[in-house]
Amino acid sequence: MIFTTLLLSTLIIVLVIGIFFSSKLTGKFFNITSKVHYTIAFSFIALLFIMTIIVEVLFPSSEVRQLPLNENAFDDVVIGSSAEKIDSIDESEPVTKRTHEIENQLTIYHDDADYSGADIWIERKDVNDGIVEEYITKPLYMVNNHDLSNEVDIALPEWQGNAVTFSKQPTFEFNFAYYTGSFILNQFTGEENYDLFSGFSSGSRPMTIRLIVPKDLKIDGDLEYVSFDED
Amino acid sequence: MYLNEPRQLDILKQQLRFKLNSNASAFTILIAFQLFALLFSFSSSSSSHYFDETSYISINAVTSTPHITFMIAWAFFIGVRLANQSKWNEAFSFVSTRLTHHLSNLLFMLLASFLAGFMVILIGPALRLLANLRYEEIDTLTSTITEAPLHLPLQFITVVCYTLLLFMIGYMMGSFSQTLNGYGGLVMIFFLSIIFFITFILGFQMIGASILFLFNESYLPFFLIKIIGLCTILFAISTLVTSHLEVRKS
């Protein structure tokens, strides 16, 4: 904010001075000689030169965070959102698999009453073995085919006896700032141009929690955000 | 019959000195353009993605493309200004010929392209410094000067070539408008309308093709030949259309 304010104020001041100098009106009051114009031009070039030396001394190398590329991630976003495909995700996606022993009843709670932050699916087994199987897939965040899933922290459900609490998901904030030289300058340098003009595409899939529960388990509590996979 | 007949070279030198003095404000205008471009280089390519209530991705791109675009626009504007009526009249306040007038303009445009090109290639690193101050963490996707020092002269040549070309286009347009004695503005609008009509209504990708003719060239000597050829043609047209013009109009 301070930077923007400083930048804007400097720009406005310099622009006003610039317009004043270049205006024909100034000739009536001041005689701005060509020497003044050249002094301004060469001072500006000297300033740029100093800034170039500073940046080359302080930040001599180009640095690029290697974000994993995933050309199929947009398909994954679509596939993952379909309940039928959940089983097929196990092999390709980072999945946390846990088992919990349970009696006859499961009570569900949510940390955040307004928003679950995850797709929750419950499926029943054919048997009553007293065990809940829990599969959790991480959320998927995509920007221009860059997969940011590894940057995301997730809060796993908390199990206590016959109750599970779906925790509020931590805020995920990812800031990516980059500098790139103009594509016009790179016509003969052989540098790869980052395609700025294709726009930014993005897609996301929330975390998926799938519980496979015993056949006759009673489920109660806050079921607003829970979907049942009934055959 | 004169006692002291001036040589063309002396006239040219004097004319160039005069042009450098009378058009010095062009460089102040260029700096104003460049500072204005700063607003675009920091804000034009930023985007924010709110996925849901708890997740947010922000992408901020800083690039020197707006600076080059503004410089090209400046070159066109100054090119037109160099060839307009008042500059023509000013030039013939001194001992001058049409040839020395055009040649001195050409030399001025060359020198201005060099100065502007030098300024613009230094703006890239300066932007990188500002971007490093602005953002906590910033990736640099282009090689730095320390990493690839040989890129600098190549970038300089590229920028100078494009600037000179736009100077020439502006100069030709200015020359055309000058010959038409007060109707230059109308003719310019008519000319631009025809280009618009051919390109967008009839669908001939004339402008796109002519840009790609230069922009897709990856071999520098061929690119230089194309630029020199185009500049020569444009300059020749400019001199031809003004060849029958009175040296000074009242």
Tab-separated table of C-alpha atoms in Angstrom:
chain	number	residue	atom	x	y	z
A	1	MET	CA	0.000	0.000	0.000
A	2	ILE	CA	2.773	2.397	0.975
A	3	PHE	CA	4.664	1.411	-2.152
A	4	THR	CA	1.662	2.084	-4.391
A	5	THR	CA	1.001	5.441	-2.737
A	6	LEU	CA	4.655	6.458	-3.072
A	7	LEU	CA	4.752	5.291	-6.685
A	8	LEU	CA	1.562	7.108	-7.593
A	9	SER	CA	2.556	10.359	-5.869
A	10	THR	CA	5.993	10.308	-7.516
A	11	LEU	CA	4.383	9.638	-10.884
A	12	ILE	CA	1.878	12.449	-10.532
A	13	ILE	CA	4.584	14.925	-9.487
A	14	VAL	CA	6.911	13.887	-12.309
A	15	LEU	CA	4.109	13.900	-14.870
A	16	VAL	CA	3.004	17.388	-13.855
A	17	ILE	CA	6.613	18.596	-14.091
A	18	GLY	CA	7.022	16.756	-17.416
A	19	ILE	CA	3.890	18.263	-18.925
A	20	PHE	CA	4.925	21.664	-17.604
A	21	PHE	CA	8.344	21.384	-19.212
A	22	SER	CA	7.112	20.090	-22.530
A	23	SER	CA	4.153	22.436	-22.800
A	24	LYS	CA	4.296	25.301	-25.210
A	25	LEU	CA	2.751	27.482	-22.527
A	26	THR	CA	5.908	27.357	-20.456
A	27	GLY	CA	7.709	29.235	-23.183
A	28	LYS	CA	5.690	32.295	-22.289
A	29	PHE	CA	6.933	32.275	-18.701
A	30	PHE	CA	10.196	30.357	-18.764
A	31	ASN	CA	12.652	29.621	-21.422
A	32	ILE	CA	13.273	25.907	-21.015
A	33	THR	CA	16.414	25.374	-22.977
A	34	SER	CA	17.358	22.184	-24.724
A	35	LYS	CA	20.127	21.853	-22.143
A	36	VAL	CA	17.499	21.376	-19.424
A	37	HIS	CA	15.747	18.667	-21.447
A	38	TYR	CA	19.015	16.815	-22.080
A	39	THR	CA	19.993	17.163	-18.413
A	40	ILE	CA	16.670	15.538	-17.445
A	41	ALA	CA	17.127	12.763	-20.027
A	42	PHE	CA	20.690	11.933	-19.027
A	43	SER	CA	19.850	12.144	-15.307
A	44	PHE	CA	17.069	9.630	-15.903
A	45	ILE	CA	19.436	7.321	-17.767
A	46	ALA	CA	22.009	7.711	-14.957
A	47	LEU	CA	19.305	6.809	-12.406
A	48	LEU	CA	18.358	3.719	-14.417
A	49	PHE	CA	22.024	2.783	-14.697
A	50	ILE	CA	22.484	3.026	-10.909
A	51	MET	CA	19.331	0.942	-10.350
A	52	THR	CA	20.650	-1.663	-12.798
A	53	ILE	CA	23.940	-1.926	-10.904
A	54	ILE	CA	22.099	-2.213	-7.567
A	55	VAL	CA	19.763	-4.954	-8.774
A	56	GLU	CA	22.587	-6.900	-10.419
A	57	VAL	CA	24.637	-6.757	-7.206
A	58	LEU	CA	21.753	-7.592	-4.849
A	59	PHE	CA	19.895	-10.104	-7.027
A	60	PRO	CA	22.416	-11.380	-9.582
A	61	SER	CA	20.595	-14.572	-10.543
A	62	SER	CA	17.166	-15.348	-11.846
A	63	GLU	CA	15.149	-17.411	-9.428
A	64	VAL	CA	12.193	-19.503	-10.325
A	65	ARG	CA	10.181	-21.537	-7.885
A	66	GLN	CA	9.605	-24.864	-9.500
A	67	LEU	CA	5.892	-25.422	-9.318
A	68	PRO	CA	4.991	-28.885	-10.532
A	69	LEU	CA	3.390	-28.901	-13.930
A	70	ASN	CA	0.470	-31.194	-14.506
A	71	GLU	CA	-1.060	-31.087	-17.963
A	72	ASN	CA	-3.913	-33.364	-16.901
A	73	ALA	CA	-4.742	-31.572	-13.696
A	74	PHE	CA	-7.835	-29.927	-15.139
A	75	ASP	CA	-9.146	-33.365	-16.034
A	76	ASP	CA	-8.341	-34.469	-12.508
A	77	VAL	CA	-10.400	-31.561	-11.205
A	78	VAL	CA	-13.396	-32.803	-13.177
A	79	ILE	CA	-12.875	-36.500	-12.468
A	80	GLY	CA	-12.305	-35.934	-8.786
A	81	SER	CA	-15.560	-34.093	-8.382
A	82	SER	CA	-17.486	-37.148	-9.456
A	83	ALA	CA	-18.334	-39.558	-6.664
A	84	GLU	CA	-18.132	-42.664	-8.857
A	85	LYS	CA	-14.474	-42.069	-9.568
A	86	ILE	CA	-13.356	-41.772	-5.981
A	87	ASP	CA	-11.951	-45.313	-5.935
A	88	SER	CA	-9.843	-44.684	-9.005
A	89	ILE	CA	-8.209	-41.676	-7.407
A	90	ASP	CA	-6.356	-43.811	-4.846
A	91	GLU	CA	-3.578	-44.696	-7.250
A	92	SER	CA	-2.893	-41.297	-8.744
A	93	GLU	CA	-3.615	-38.881	-5.910
A	94	PRO	CA	-1.966	-38.365	-2.563
A	95	VAL	CA	-4.410	-40.104	-0.289
A	96	THR	CA	-4.388	-40.455	3.432
A	97	LYS	CA	-5.932	-43.755	4.446
A	98	ARG	CA	-6.885	-44.400	8.076
A	99	THR	CA	-9.076	-46.918	9.906
A	100	HIS	CA	-11.051	-46.354	13.082
A	101	GLU	CA	-12.756	-48.846	15.337
A	102	ILE	CA	-16.327	-47.955	16.080
A	103	GLU	CA	-19.342	-49.264	17.979
A	104	ASN	CA	-22.944	-48.950	16.755
A	105	GLN	CA	-23.156	-45.210	16.342
A	106	LEU	CA	-21.187	-42.384	14.709
A	107	THR	CA	-21.791	-38.725	15.613
A	108	ILE	CA	-20.603	-36.061	13.213
A	109	TYR	CA	-19.581	-32.538	14.215
A	110	HIS	CA	-18.287	-29.588	12.200
A	111	ASP	CA	-15.856	-26.967	13.496
A	112	ASP	CA	-17.297	-24.423	11.124
A	113	ALA	CA	-21.077	-24.525	11.046
A	114	ASP	CA	-21.223	-22.473	7.832
A	115	TYR	CA	-18.735	-24.201	5.618
A	116	SER	CA	-17.222	-27.657	5.588
A	117	GLY	CA	-14.232	-27.012	3.315
A	118	ALA	CA	-14.437	-30.588	2.045
A	119	ASP	CA	-16.656	-32.969	0.116
A	120	ILE	CA	-17.759	-35.621	2.594
A	121	TRP	CA	-19.098	-38.908	1.292
A	122	ILE	CA	-20.299	-41.873	3.324
A	123	GLU	CA	-20.664	-45.342	1.847
A	124	ARG	CA	-21.875	-48.459	3.589
A	125	LYS	CA	-20.132	-51.829	3.488
A	126	ASP	CA	-21.881	-55.152	3.118
A	127	VAL	CA	-20.744	-56.308	6.549
A	128	ASN	CA	-20.763	-55.114	10.148
A	129	ASP	CA	-17.069	-55.363	11.026
A	130	GLY	CA	-16.920	-52.387	13.443
A	131	ILE	CA	-14.319	-50.556	11.386
A	132	VAL	CA	-14.612	-47.233	9.550
A	133	GLU	CA	-12.234	-46.825	6.623
A	134	GLU	CA	-11.333	-43.228	5.910
A	135	TYR	CA	-9.842	-42.001	2.611
A	136	ILE	CA	-8.814	-38.375	2.307
A	137	THR	CA	-7.641	-36.749	-0.921
A	138	LYS	CA	-5.909	-33.405	-0.778
A	139	PRO	CA	-7.569	-30.410	-2.395
A	140	LEU	CA	-6.374	-29.581	-5.882
A	141	TYR	CA	-5.528	-26.034	-6.912
A	142	MET	CA	-4.469	-25.316	-10.452
A	143	VAL	CA	-3.253	-22.155	-12.112
A	144	ASN	CA	-2.092	-22.318	-15.730
A	145	ASN	CA	-1.373	-26.055	-15.446
A	146	HIS	CA	0.713	-25.484	-12.332
A	147	ASP	CA	-0.369	-27.805	-9.599
A	148	LEU	CA	-0.273	-26.047	-6.234
A	149	SER	CA	-1.621	-28.985	-4.231
A	150	ASN	CA	1.676	-29.503	-2.429
A	151	GLU	CA	1.536	-25.970	-1.080
A	152	VAL	CA	-1.735	-26.665	0.733
A	153	ASP	CA	-1.991	-27.632	4.395
A	154	ILE	CA	-5.017	-29.646	5.385
A	155	ALA	CA	-6.663	-30.297	8.707
A	156	LEU	CA	-7.556	-33.972	9.095
A	157	PRO	CA	-10.832	-34.989	10.792
A	158	GLU	CA	-10.453	-35.593	14.516
A	159	TRP	CA	-11.743	-38.891	15.813
A	160	GLN	CA	-12.690	-39.381	19.456
A	161	GLY	CA	-14.397	-42.640	20.271
A	162	ASN	CA	-17.651	-42.764	18.342
A	163	ALA	CA	-17.498	-39.135	17.212
A	164	VAL	CA	-15.710	-37.407	14.377
A	165	THR	CA	-15.155	-33.669	14.029
A	166	PHE	CA	-14.508	-32.243	10.585
A	167	SER	CA	-12.041	-29.493	11.360
A	168	LYS	CA	-12.104	-26.084	9.808
A	169	GLN	CA	-9.583	-26.024	6.958
A	170	PRO	CA	-6.658	-23.637	7.340
A	171	THR	CA	-6.654	-20.647	5.021
A	172	PHE	CA	-4.632	-21.243	1.897
A	173	GLU	CA	-3.111	-18.084	0.528
A	174	PHE	CA	-0.573	-18.340	-2.250
A	175	ASN	CA	1.077	-15.270	-3.675
A	176	PHE	CA	3.085	-15.659	-6.821
A	177	ALA	CA	4.866	-12.586	-8.121
A	178	TYR	CA	7.245	-12.687	-11.008
A	179	TYR	CA	9.239	-10.394	-13.236
A	180	THR	CA	9.720	-11.141	-16.893
A	181	GLY	CA	11.444	-9.122	-19.596
A	182	SER	CA	9.401	-8.036	-22.564
A	183	PHE	CA	8.824	-10.633	-25.281
A	184	ILE	CA	9.863	-7.981	-27.829
A	185	LEU	CA	13.367	-7.903	-26.342
A	186	ASN	CA	13.744	-11.657	-26.588
A	187	GLN	CA	13.384	-11.975	-30.337
A	188	PHE	CA	17.057	-12.873	-30.771
A	189	THR	CA	18.153	-13.905	-27.286
A	190	GLY	CA	16.569	-17.347	-27.456
A	191	GLU	CA	14.936	-16.815	-24.068
A	192	GLU	CA	11.615	-18.502	-23.566
A	193	ASN	CA	8.797	-16.016	-23.350
A	194	TYR	CA	6.350	-16.486	-20.576
A	195	ASP	CA	3.005	-16.266	-22.299
A	196	LEU	CA	1.325	-13.343	-20.629
A	197	PHE	CA	-1.385	-12.956	-23.182
A	198	SER	CA	-3.037	-16.318	-22.867
A	199	GLY	CA	-4.672	-15.220	-19.633
A	200	PHE	CA	-4.711	-17.093	-16.391
A	201	SER	CA	-6.817	-20.180	-16.073
A	202	SER	CA	-7.545	-21.744	-12.766
A	203	GLY	CA	-9.449	-24.644	-11.350
A	204	SER	CA	-9.896	-26.266	-7.994
A	205	ARG	CA	-11.330	-29.311	-6.330
A	206	PRO	CA	-11.995	-29.357	-2.609
A	207	MET	CA	-10.588	-31.937	-0.251
A	208	THR	CA	-12.541	-35.183	-0.385
A	209	ILE	CA	-13.237	-37.273	2.699
A	210	ARG	CA	-14.729	-40.663	2.068
A	211	LEU	CA	-15.864	-42.838	4.931
A	212	ILE	CA	-16.693	-46.483	4.328
A	213	VAL	CA	-18.729	-47.491	7.352
A	214	PRO	CA	-20.226	-50.782	8.671
A	215	LYS	CA	-23.536	-51.817	7.161
A	216	ASP	CA	-25.884	-50.968	10.047
A	217	LEU	CA	-23.986	-48.097	11.703
A	218	LYS	CA	-26.262	-45.345	13.029
A	219	ILE	CA	-25.111	-41.926	11.936
A	220	ASP	CA	-26.306	-38.692	13.560
A	221	GLY	CA	-25.121	-35.176	14.357
A	222	ASP	CA	-24.593	-32.423	11.820
A	223	LEU	CA	-25.331	-34.072	8.479
A	224	GLU	CA	-25.882	-30.929	6.423
A	225	TYR	CA	-22.656	-31.243	4.434
A	226	VAL	CA	-22.541	-35.028	4.288
A	227	SER	CA	-23.544	-36.969	1.178
A	228	PHE	CA	-24.545	-40.628	1.306
A	229	ASP	CA	-23.462	-42.953	-1.434
A	230	GLU	CA	-26.442	-45.306	-1.407
A	231	ASP	CA	-26.591	-48.124	-3.919
B	1	MET	CA	27.441	33.654	-57.247
B	2	TYR	CA	28.434	33.729	-53.587
B	3	LEU	CA	31.643	34.655	-51.887
B	4	ASN	CA	31.318	31.758	-49.482
B	5	GLU	CA	29.336	28.842	-50.771
B	6	PRO	CA	28.387	26.492	-47.905
B	7	ARG	CA	29.153	22.818	-48.288
B	8	GLN	CA	26.320	20.258	-47.886
B	9	LEU	CA	28.118	18.600	-44.985
B	10	ASP	CA	28.384	21.895	-43.057
B	11	ILE	CA	24.706	22.590	-43.644
B	12	LEU	CA	23.865	19.103	-42.486
B	13	LYS	CA	25.889	19.525	-39.297
B	14	GLN	CA	24.254	22.854	-38.567
B	15	GLN	CA	20.794	21.453	-39.294
B	16	LEU	CA	21.388	18.446	-37.046
B	17	ARG	CA	22.532	20.724	-34.217
B	18	PHE	CA	19.399	22.776	-34.731
B	19	LYS	CA	17.151	19.663	-34.738
B	20	LEU	CA	18.788	18.350	-31.581
B	21	ASN	CA	18.075	21.651	-29.874
B	22	SER	CA	14.581	22.260	-31.178
B	23	ASN	CA	13.393	18.679	-30.514
B	24	ALA	CA	15.034	18.238	-27.114
B	25	SER	CA	11.637	18.253	-25.408
B	26	ALA	CA	10.948	14.892	-27.129
B	27	PHE	CA	13.188	13.202	-24.551
B	28	THR	CA	11.351	14.763	-21.621
B	29	ILE	CA	8.113	13.522	-23.195
B	30	LEU	CA	9.669	10.045	-23.498
B	31	ILE	CA	10.515	10.050	-19.779
B	32	ALA	CA	6.936	11.127	-18.971
B	33	PHE	CA	5.670	8.259	-21.170
B	34	GLN	CA	7.976	5.799	-19.420
B	35	LEU	CA	6.869	6.895	-15.968
B	36	PHE	CA	3.260	6.589	-17.043
B	37	ALA	CA	3.995	3.069	-18.349
B	38	LEU	CA	5.076	2.123	-14.794
B	39	LEU	CA	1.404	2.086	-13.831
B	40	PHE	CA	0.737	-0.581	-16.445
B	41	SER	CA	3.847	-2.665	-15.859
B	42	PHE	CA	2.815	-3.204	-12.231
B	43	SER	CA	-0.900	-3.688	-12.653
B	44	SER	CA	-1.807	-4.924	-16.114
B	45	SER	CA	-0.973	-8.589	-15.638
B	46	SER	CA	-2.179	-9.339	-12.166
B	47	SER	CA	-4.943	-11.685	-11.272
B	48	SER	CA	-6.557	-13.052	-8.178
B	49	HIS	CA	-8.365	-16.341	-7.867
B	50	TYR	CA	-10.723	-16.888	-4.974
B	51	PHE	CA	-11.477	-20.596	-5.007
B	52	ASP	CA	-13.597	-20.707	-1.932
B	53	GLU	CA	-13.879	-18.990	1.427
B	54	THR	CA	-10.561	-20.276	2.699
B	55	SER	CA	-8.362	-20.389	-0.370
B	56	TYR	CA	-6.929	-17.579	-2.394
B	57	ILE	CA	-4.249	-17.381	-5.067
B	58	SER	CA	-2.788	-14.119	-6.249
B	59	ILE	CA	-0.544	-13.793	-9.283
B	60	ASN	CA	1.328	-10.596	-9.962
B	61	ALA	CA	3.328	-10.187	-13.120
B	62	VAL	CA	5.753	-7.337	-13.643
B	63	THR	CA	6.904	-6.872	-17.204
B	64	SER	CA	8.647	-4.235	-19.280
B	65	THR	CA	6.347	-4.689	-22.301
B	66	PRO	CA	4.268	-1.536	-21.552
B	67	HIS	CA	7.488	0.529	-21.539
B	68	ILE	CA	8.412	-0.688	-24.991
B	69	THR	CA	4.862	-0.161	-26.265
B	70	PHE	CA	4.864	3.398	-24.944
B	71	MET	CA	8.280	4.034	-26.470
B	72	ILE	CA	7.088	2.796	-29.859
B	73	ALA	CA	4.028	5.074	-29.590
B	74	TRP	CA	6.359	7.933	-28.663
B	75	ALA	CA	8.556	7.243	-31.715
B	76	PHE	CA	5.509	7.373	-33.983
B	77	PHE	CA	4.283	10.594	-32.396
B	78	ILE	CA	7.701	12.288	-32.638
B	79	GLY	CA	8.102	11.038	-36.231
B	80	VAL	CA	4.845	12.762	-37.209
B	81	ARG	CA	5.863	15.875	-35.303
B	82	LEU	CA	9.245	16.050	-37.079
B	83	ALA	CA	7.572	16.163	-40.472
B	84	ASN	CA	4.797	18.605	-39.703
B	85	GLN	CA	4.353	22.062	-41.138
B	86	SER	CA	5.816	24.136	-38.293
B	87	LYS	CA	9.001	22.028	-38.149
B	88	TRP	CA	9.329	22.347	-41.927
B	89	ASN	CA	9.062	26.121	-41.730
B	90	GLU	CA	11.482	26.253	-38.783
B	91	ALA	CA	14.073	24.238	-40.682
B	92	PHE	CA	14.084	26.615	-43.613
B	93	SER	CA	14.764	29.636	-41.414
B	94	PHE	CA	18.400	28.689	-41.985
B	95	VAL	CA	20.422	27.935	-45.025
B	96	SER	CA	19.081	24.562	-45.953
B	97	THR	CA	18.065	22.280	-48.771
B	98	ARG	CA	15.354	19.645	-48.880
B	99	LEU	CA	18.043	16.975	-48.874
B	100	THR	CA	19.864	18.303	-45.791
B	101	HIS	CA	16.513	18.821	-44.046
B	102	HIS	CA	15.534	15.172	-44.538
B	103	LEU	CA	19.021	13.848	-43.827
B	104	SER	CA	19.275	15.826	-40.597
B	105	ASN	CA	15.852	14.482	-39.598
B	106	LEU	CA	17.074	10.966	-40.370
B	107	LEU	CA	20.174	11.473	-38.241
B	108	PHE	CA	18.074	12.918	-35.430
B	109	MET	CA	15.749	9.875	-35.564
B	110	LEU	CA	18.756	7.550	-35.495
B	111	LEU	CA	20.278	9.306	-32.486
B	112	ALA	CA	16.894	9.436	-30.729
B	113	SER	CA	16.402	5.695	-31.374
B	114	PHE	CA	19.784	4.964	-29.806
B	115	LEU	CA	19.063	7.082	-26.741
B	116	ALA	CA	15.531	5.685	-26.348
B	117	GLY	CA	16.766	2.121	-26.898
B	118	PHE	CA	19.432	2.539	-24.231
B	119	MET	CA	16.834	3.950	-21.845
B	120	VAL	CA	14.380	1.115	-22.415
B	121	ILE	CA	16.821	-1.761	-21.984
B	122	LEU	CA	17.871	-0.255	-18.640
B	123	ILE	CA	14.235	0.012	-17.557
B	124	GLY	CA	13.982	-3.807	-17.348
B	125	PRO	CA	16.536	-4.174	-14.508
B	126	ALA	CA	15.175	-1.030	-12.820
B	127	LEU	CA	11.706	-2.610	-12.844
B	128	ARG	CA	13.169	-5.771	-11.352
B	129	LEU	CA	14.581	-3.712	-8.488
B	130	LEU	CA	11.225	-2.005	-7.908
B	131	ALA	CA	9.456	-5.379	-8.070
B	132	ASN	CA	11.861	-6.777	-5.468
B	133	LEU	CA	11.015	-3.863	-3.198
B	134	ARG	CA	7.302	-4.232	-3.851
B	135	TYR	CA	6.893	-7.974	-3.283
B	136	GLU	CA	8.337	-10.088	-0.492
B	137	GLU	CA	9.237	-12.919	-2.813
B	138	ILE	CA	9.566	-12.549	-6.547
B	139	ASP	CA	10.629	-14.953	-9.259
B	140	THR	CA	12.674	-13.691	-12.174
B	141	LEU	CA	11.765	-15.607	-15.288
B	142	THR	CA	14.270	-13.837	-17.552
B	143	SER	CA	18.036	-14.151	-17.347
B	144	THR	CA	19.734	-11.303	-15.550
B	145	ILE	CA	22.551	-9.256	-17.100
B	146	THR	CA	25.071	-11.072	-14.886
B	147	GLU	CA	23.831	-14.420	-16.181
B	148	ALA	CA	23.600	-13.488	-19.850
B	149	PRO	CA	25.544	-10.298	-20.614
B	150	LEU	CA	25.455	-10.970	-24.360
B	151	HIS	CA	21.670	-10.586	-24.401
B	152	LEU	CA	22.012	-6.870	-23.694
B	153	PRO	CA	23.458	-5.822	-27.097
B	154	LEU	CA	20.946	-8.067	-28.900
B	155	GLN	CA	18.065	-6.476	-26.999
B	156	PHE	CA	19.486	-3.033	-27.709
B	157	ILE	CA	19.654	-3.707	-31.469
B	158	THR	CA	16.090	-5.083	-31.490
B	159	VAL	CA	14.660	-2.075	-29.658
B	160	VAL	CA	16.584	0.436	-31.777
B	161	CYS	CA	15.344	-1.242	-34.972
B	162	TYR	CA	11.680	-1.194	-33.959
B	163	THR	CA	11.941	2.393	-32.712
B	164	LEU	CA	13.557	3.558	-35.931
B	165	LEU	CA	10.878	1.809	-37.968
B	166	LEU	CA	8.098	3.536	-36.034
B	167	PHE	CA	9.919	6.868	-36.392
B	168	MET	CA	9.932	6.293	-40.148
B	169	ILE	CA	6.258	5.324	-40.300
B	170	GLY	CA	5.366	8.450	-38.321
B	171	TYR	CA	7.649	10.568	-40.487
B	172	MET	CA	6.009	9.261	-43.654
B	173	MET	CA	2.522	9.920	-42.277
B	174	GLY	CA	3.621	13.418	-41.223
B	175	SER	CA	5.036	14.082	-44.677
B	176	PHE	CA	1.820	12.943	-46.341
B	177	SER	CA	-0.323	15.099	-44.107
B	178	GLN	CA	1.941	18.098	-44.699
B	179	THR	CA	1.649	17.980	-48.459
B	180	LEU	CA	-2.112	18.159	-48.299
B	181	ASN	CA	-2.211	21.684	-46.980
B	182	GLY	CA	-4.592	21.653	-44.059
B	183	TYR	CA	-6.391	18.477	-45.008
B	184	GLY	CA	-3.638	16.270	-43.582
B	185	GLY	CA	-5.713	15.281	-40.546
B	186	LEU	CA	-8.628	14.206	-42.706
B	187	VAL	CA	-6.350	12.219	-44.973
B	188	MET	CA	-4.780	10.485	-41.967
B	189	ILE	CA	-8.254	9.522	-40.689
B	190	PHE	CA	-9.183	8.310	-44.175
B	191	PHE	CA	-5.949	6.313	-44.442
B	192	LEU	CA	-6.420	4.689	-41.035
B	193	SER	CA	-10.083	3.924	-41.874
B	194	ILE	CA	-8.996	2.123	-45.037
B	195	ILE	CA	-6.478	0.050	-43.065
B	196	PHE	CA	-9.196	-0.718	-40.517
B	197	PHE	CA	-11.633	-1.646	-43.293
B	198	ILE	CA	-9.169	-3.916	-45.102
B	199	THR	CA	-8.006	-5.603	-41.928
B	200	PHE	CA	-11.167	-6.058	-39.902
B	201	ILE	CA	-14.046	-5.875	-42.370
B	202	LEU	CA	-12.554	-7.626	-45.377
B	203	GLY	CA	-10.530	-9.891	-43.119
B	204	PHE	CA	-7.140	-9.509	-44.761
B	205	GLN	CA	-4.634	-9.964	-41.997
B	206	MET	CA	-2.466	-7.257	-43.483
B	207	ILE	CA	-1.251	-5.669	-40.274
B	208	GLY	CA	-0.794	-9.012	-38.539
B	209	ALA	CA	1.158	-10.382	-41.484
B	210	SER	CA	3.388	-7.314	-41.707
B	211	ILE	CA	4.127	-7.510	-37.967
B	212	LEU	CA	4.881	-11.241	-38.213
B	213	PHE	CA	7.100	-10.568	-41.227
B	214	LEU	CA	9.448	-8.831	-38.799
B	215	PHE	CA	8.554	-10.487	-35.531
B	216	ASN	CA	8.934	-14.093	-36.693
B	217	GLU	CA	12.424	-13.443	-38.033
B	218	SER	CA	14.871	-15.202	-35.768
B	219	TYR	CA	18.075	-14.574	-37.713
B	220	LEU	CA	19.467	-11.144	-36.868
B	221	PRO	CA	21.190	-10.266	-40.205
B	222	PHE	CA	17.940	-10.946	-42.135
B	223	PHE	CA	16.011	-8.896	-39.602
B	224	LEU	CA	18.455	-6.000	-40.044
B	225	ILE	CA	18.130	-6.233	-43.831
B	226	LYS	CA	14.326	-6.139	-43.552
B	227	ILE	CA	14.415	-3.149	-41.203
B	228	ILE	CA	16.939	-1.232	-43.316
B	229	GLY	CA	14.923	-2.030	-46.458
B	230	LEU	CA	11.632	-0.915	-44.920
B	231	CYS	CA	13.169	2.240	-43.441
B	232	THR	CA	14.736	3.119	-46.807
B	233	ILE	CA	11.402	2.695	-48.597
B	234	LEU	CA	9.521	4.763	-46.007
B	235	PHE	CA	12.188	7.474	-46.010
B	236	ALA	CA	12.232	7.570	-49.816
B	237	ILE	CA	8.441	7.975	-49.894
B	238	SER	CA	8.686	10.784	-47.323
B	239	THR	CA	11.291	12.664	-49.380
B	240	LEU	CA	9.393	12.100	-52.632
B	241	VAL	CA	6.051	13.381	-51.382
B	242	THR	CA	7.646	16.552	-50.059
B	243	SER	CA	9.927	17.135	-53.072
B	244	HIS	CA	7.574	19.630	-54.706
B	245	LEU	CA	6.694	21.395	-51.507
B	246	GLU	CA	7.557	25.063	-51.120
B	247	VAL	CA	10.536	25.436	-48.832
B	248	ARG	CA	8.693	27.901	-46.682
B	249	LYS	CA	5.068	28.765	-46.535
B	250	SER	CA	3.777	31.983	-45.104
